[in-house]
Structure formats: C-alpha cells, structure tokens
Short mmCIF file of C-alpha atoms in Angstrom, two decimals:
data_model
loop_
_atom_site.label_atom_id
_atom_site.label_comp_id
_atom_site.label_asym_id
_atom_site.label_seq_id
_atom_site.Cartn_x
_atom_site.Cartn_y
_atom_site.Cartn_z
CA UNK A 685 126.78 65.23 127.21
CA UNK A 686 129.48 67.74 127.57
CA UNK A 687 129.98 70.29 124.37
CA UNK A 688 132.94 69.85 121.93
CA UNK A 689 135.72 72.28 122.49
CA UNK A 690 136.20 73.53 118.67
CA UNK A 691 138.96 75.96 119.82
CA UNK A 692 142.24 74.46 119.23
CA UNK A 693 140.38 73.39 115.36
CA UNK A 694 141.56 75.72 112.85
CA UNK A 695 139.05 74.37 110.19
CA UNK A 696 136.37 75.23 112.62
CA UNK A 697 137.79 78.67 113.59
CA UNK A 698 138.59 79.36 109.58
CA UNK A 699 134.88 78.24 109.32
CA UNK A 700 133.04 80.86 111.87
CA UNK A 701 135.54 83.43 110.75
CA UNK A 702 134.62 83.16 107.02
CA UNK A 703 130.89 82.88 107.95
CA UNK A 704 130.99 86.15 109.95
CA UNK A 705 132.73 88.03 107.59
CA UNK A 706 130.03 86.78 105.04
CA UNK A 707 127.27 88.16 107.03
CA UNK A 708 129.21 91.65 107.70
CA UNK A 709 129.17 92.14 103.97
CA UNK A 710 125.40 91.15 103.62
CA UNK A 711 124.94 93.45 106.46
CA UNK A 712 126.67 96.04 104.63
CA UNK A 713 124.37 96.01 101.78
CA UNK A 714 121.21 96.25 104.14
CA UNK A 715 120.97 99.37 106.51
CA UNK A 716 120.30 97.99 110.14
CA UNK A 717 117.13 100.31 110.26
CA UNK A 718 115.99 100.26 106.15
CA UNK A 719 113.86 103.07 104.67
CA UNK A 720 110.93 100.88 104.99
CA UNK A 721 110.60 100.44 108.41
CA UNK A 722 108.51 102.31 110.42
CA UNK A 723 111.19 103.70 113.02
CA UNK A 724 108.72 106.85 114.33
CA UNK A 725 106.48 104.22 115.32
CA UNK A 726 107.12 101.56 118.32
CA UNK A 727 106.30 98.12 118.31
CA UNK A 728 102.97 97.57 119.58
CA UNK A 729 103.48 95.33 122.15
CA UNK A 730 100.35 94.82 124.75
CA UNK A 731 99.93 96.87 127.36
CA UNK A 732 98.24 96.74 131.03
CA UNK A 733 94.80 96.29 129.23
CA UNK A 734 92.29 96.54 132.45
CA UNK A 735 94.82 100.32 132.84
CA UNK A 736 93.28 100.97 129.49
CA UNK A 737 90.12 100.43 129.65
CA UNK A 738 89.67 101.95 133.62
CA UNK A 739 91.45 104.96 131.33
CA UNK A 740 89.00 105.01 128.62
CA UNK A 741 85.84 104.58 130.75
CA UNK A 742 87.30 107.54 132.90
CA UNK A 743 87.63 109.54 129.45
CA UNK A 744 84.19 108.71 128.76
CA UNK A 745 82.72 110.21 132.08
CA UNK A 746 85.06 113.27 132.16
CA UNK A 747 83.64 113.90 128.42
CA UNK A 748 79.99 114.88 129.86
CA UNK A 749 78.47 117.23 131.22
CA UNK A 750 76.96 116.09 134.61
CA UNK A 751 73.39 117.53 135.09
CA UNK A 752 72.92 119.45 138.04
CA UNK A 753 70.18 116.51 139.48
CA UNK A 754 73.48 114.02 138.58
CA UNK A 755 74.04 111.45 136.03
CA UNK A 756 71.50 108.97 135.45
CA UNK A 757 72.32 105.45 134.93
CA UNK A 758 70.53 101.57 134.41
CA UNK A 759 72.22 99.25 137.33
CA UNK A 760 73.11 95.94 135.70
CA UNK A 761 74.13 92.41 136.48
CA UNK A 762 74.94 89.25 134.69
CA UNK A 763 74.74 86.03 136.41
CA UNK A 764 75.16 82.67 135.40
CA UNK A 765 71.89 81.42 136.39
CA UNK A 766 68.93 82.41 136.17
CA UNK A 767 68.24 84.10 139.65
CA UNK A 768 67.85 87.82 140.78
CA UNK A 769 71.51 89.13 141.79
CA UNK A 770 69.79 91.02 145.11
CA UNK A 771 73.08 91.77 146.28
CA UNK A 772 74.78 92.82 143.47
CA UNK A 773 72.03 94.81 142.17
CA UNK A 774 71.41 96.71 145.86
CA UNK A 775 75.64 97.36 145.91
CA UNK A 776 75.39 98.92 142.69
CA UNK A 777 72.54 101.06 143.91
CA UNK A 778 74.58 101.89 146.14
CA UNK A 779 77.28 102.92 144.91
CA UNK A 780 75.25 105.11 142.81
CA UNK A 781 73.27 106.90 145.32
CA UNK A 782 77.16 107.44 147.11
CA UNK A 783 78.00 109.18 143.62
CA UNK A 784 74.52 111.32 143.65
CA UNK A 785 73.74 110.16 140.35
CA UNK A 786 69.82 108.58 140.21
CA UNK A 787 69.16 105.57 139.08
CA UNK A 788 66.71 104.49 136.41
CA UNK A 789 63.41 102.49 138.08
CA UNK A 790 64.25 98.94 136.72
CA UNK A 791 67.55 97.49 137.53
CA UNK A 792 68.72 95.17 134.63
CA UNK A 793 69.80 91.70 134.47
CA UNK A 794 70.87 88.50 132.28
CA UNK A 795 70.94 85.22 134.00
CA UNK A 796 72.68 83.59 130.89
CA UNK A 797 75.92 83.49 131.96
CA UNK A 798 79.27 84.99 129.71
CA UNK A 799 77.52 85.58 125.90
CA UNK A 800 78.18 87.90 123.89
CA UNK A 801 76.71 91.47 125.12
CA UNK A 802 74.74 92.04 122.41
CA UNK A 803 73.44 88.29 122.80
CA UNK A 804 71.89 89.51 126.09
CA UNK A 805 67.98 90.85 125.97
CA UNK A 806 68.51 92.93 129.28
CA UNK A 807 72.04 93.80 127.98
CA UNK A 808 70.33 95.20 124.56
CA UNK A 809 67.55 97.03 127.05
CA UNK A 810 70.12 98.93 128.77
CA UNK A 811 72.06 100.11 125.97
CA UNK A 812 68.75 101.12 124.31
CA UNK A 813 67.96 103.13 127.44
CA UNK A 814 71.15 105.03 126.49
CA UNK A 815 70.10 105.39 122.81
CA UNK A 816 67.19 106.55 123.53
CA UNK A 817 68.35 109.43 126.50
CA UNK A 818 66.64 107.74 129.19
CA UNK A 819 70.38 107.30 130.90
CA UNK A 820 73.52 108.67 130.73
CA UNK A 821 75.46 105.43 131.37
CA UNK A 822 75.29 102.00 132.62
CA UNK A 823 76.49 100.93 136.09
CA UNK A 824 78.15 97.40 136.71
CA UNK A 825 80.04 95.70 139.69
CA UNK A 826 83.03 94.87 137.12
CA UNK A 827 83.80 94.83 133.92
CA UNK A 828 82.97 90.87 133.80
CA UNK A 829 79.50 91.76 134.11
CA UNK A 830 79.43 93.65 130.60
CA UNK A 831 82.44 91.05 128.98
CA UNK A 832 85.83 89.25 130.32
CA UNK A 833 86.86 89.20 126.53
CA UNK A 834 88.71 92.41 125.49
CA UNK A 835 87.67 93.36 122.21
CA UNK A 836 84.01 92.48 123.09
CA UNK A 837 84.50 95.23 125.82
CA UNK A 838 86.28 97.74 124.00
CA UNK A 839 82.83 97.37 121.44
CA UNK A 840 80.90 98.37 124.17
CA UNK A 841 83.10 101.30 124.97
CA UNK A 842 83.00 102.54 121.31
CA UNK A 843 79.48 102.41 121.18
CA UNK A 844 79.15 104.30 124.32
CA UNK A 845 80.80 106.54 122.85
CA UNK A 846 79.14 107.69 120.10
CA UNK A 847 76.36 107.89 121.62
CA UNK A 848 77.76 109.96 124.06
CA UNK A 849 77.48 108.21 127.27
CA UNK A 850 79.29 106.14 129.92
CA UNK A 851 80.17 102.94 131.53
CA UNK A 852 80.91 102.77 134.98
CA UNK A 853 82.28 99.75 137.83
CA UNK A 854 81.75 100.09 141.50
CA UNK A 855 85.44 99.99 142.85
CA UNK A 856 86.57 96.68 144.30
CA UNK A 857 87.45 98.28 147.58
CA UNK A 858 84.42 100.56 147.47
CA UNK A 859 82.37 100.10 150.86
CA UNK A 860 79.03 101.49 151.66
CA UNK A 861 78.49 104.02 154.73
CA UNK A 862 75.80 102.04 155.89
CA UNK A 863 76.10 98.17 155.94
CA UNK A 864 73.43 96.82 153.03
CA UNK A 865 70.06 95.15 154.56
CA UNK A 866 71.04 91.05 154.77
CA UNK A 867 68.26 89.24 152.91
CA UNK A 868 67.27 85.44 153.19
CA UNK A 869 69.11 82.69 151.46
CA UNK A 870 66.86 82.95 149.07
CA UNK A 871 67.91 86.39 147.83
CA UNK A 872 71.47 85.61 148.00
CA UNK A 873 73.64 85.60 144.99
CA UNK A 874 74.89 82.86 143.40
#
C-alpha cells in the first residue's frame, strides 16, 4: 500500500510546521548535553570480551615475579562426563613444560560438565593449591574449562588476583615439538 503524498495539504504542512517549531522551543529550554549528564564519561557499550579477559589474564602473569626454577601451576580439565581427559590433560602438560614452568604432581579434573566453578570439588582443590602457595597459577586448554559465562570468569580472575596468582590457556594454535604419545580408545577424550 503506497504512502499518502501529504505535500500539496496545507493543513498537513501547517501541522508538521507548528509541531516542529513546538519542539525547537522545548529544545530551547533543555540544553542538548544538560548539567547532569555524565559527558567525561562514554557510554559503556560492550566490548570484545574474550580481548578483555586474554588482557587481564596477561596483566595477571606480567604482575609476578617468575622464580628462577619457573612458575608453578595445577593442569586442569573439565569434562562433561565423568572420564579422565588423557589428552587434554597431557597437552596442557605440555604446554607447560614448552613454557619451563613445573607442574604440580596431580593434574586436576571435574567430570560434571559446565557448573558453577566454585560448584566443582577439583575446581575448589586447585584454587586452594593457589591459596595455600603450592602454585602460582592454574593451567587450562580454554577458558571454557574454568567458565563460558562471563561474569563467572571474571570471579575467577578477581580472586586470582588477590591472591596474587594467575590463570593461564594453552593457545589454540599452540603445537607441541614433539607429537603427544597416541593412547587407546579408551584414553581418548570425550
């Protein structure tokens, strides 16, 4: 359905007329930027988050001191069943040993799928290992494996922080000098 053509209608053209002329002298009244708003100050709107985040776990490492035997961190993996990640657990080794740091005897895991990190017990172990100064940080193949939700993850960075320690990922296009050892099916994660 085609649009009327109010142009050649003078009661219509009086009409828009009169109503923009009202709202010039409303404007007029009102600054276009009023002492209230907050002009120093952008609108937050949402940046690249994962940028973020990769920036504030960088800011985290940089902040310590490495140790001249390396960092020492807690390998960890979340699954979603119940079944020993092998794979991911010997790639984050792996990537560890490539960084020199030493990794703590027990590699961590939670076969429970995506809860809540603190609803994890192996999840609560490793950040308890930091607590305590067993580690300096907690190693991961992505951030999924700590929490795909946001503000869950930025917890975890804030109370790495204060602690002080660090969180790290092995890079997606990270590969290992020496090709891992293949297990059975049966080691294979799922």
């Amino acid at each position: 359905m085609p649009l009327p053509d109010y142009r050649g209608n003078a009661l219509a053209v009086d009409w828009a007329e009169e109503l923009a002329a009202r709202i010039a002298d409303a404007l007029g009244e009102y600054p276009l930027c009023p002492d209230w708003w907050p002009q120093e100050e952008a609108p937050r709107i949402p940046g690249n988050q994962a940028a973020r985040m990769s920036e504030r776990r960088r800011d985290l490492l940089a902040a310590l001191s490495e140790p001249g035997n390396g960092f020492k961190v807690v390998a960890y993996a979340l699954t979603t069943v119940n079944h020993v990640p092998t794979n991911t657990l010997g790639r984050v080794r792996a990537y560890a040993a490539h960084k020199g740091w030493r990794v703590h005897s027990e590699s961590l895991w939670d076969g429970c799928g995506m809860t809540h990190p603190l609803e994890r017990t192996e999840w609560q172990r490793a950040e308890r290992l930091v607590a305590g100064g067993f580690v300096h940080g907690i190693l991961t193949l992505d951030q999924s494996a700590v929490s795909s939700d946001n503000g869950e993850y930025e917890e975890v960075l804030n109370r790495l922080e204060s602690r002080p320690a660090f969180i790290a990922h092995v890079p997606p296009e990270w590969r290992p000098s020496v090709s891992p050892t293949l297990h059975s099916l049966e080691d294979r994660d799922v």
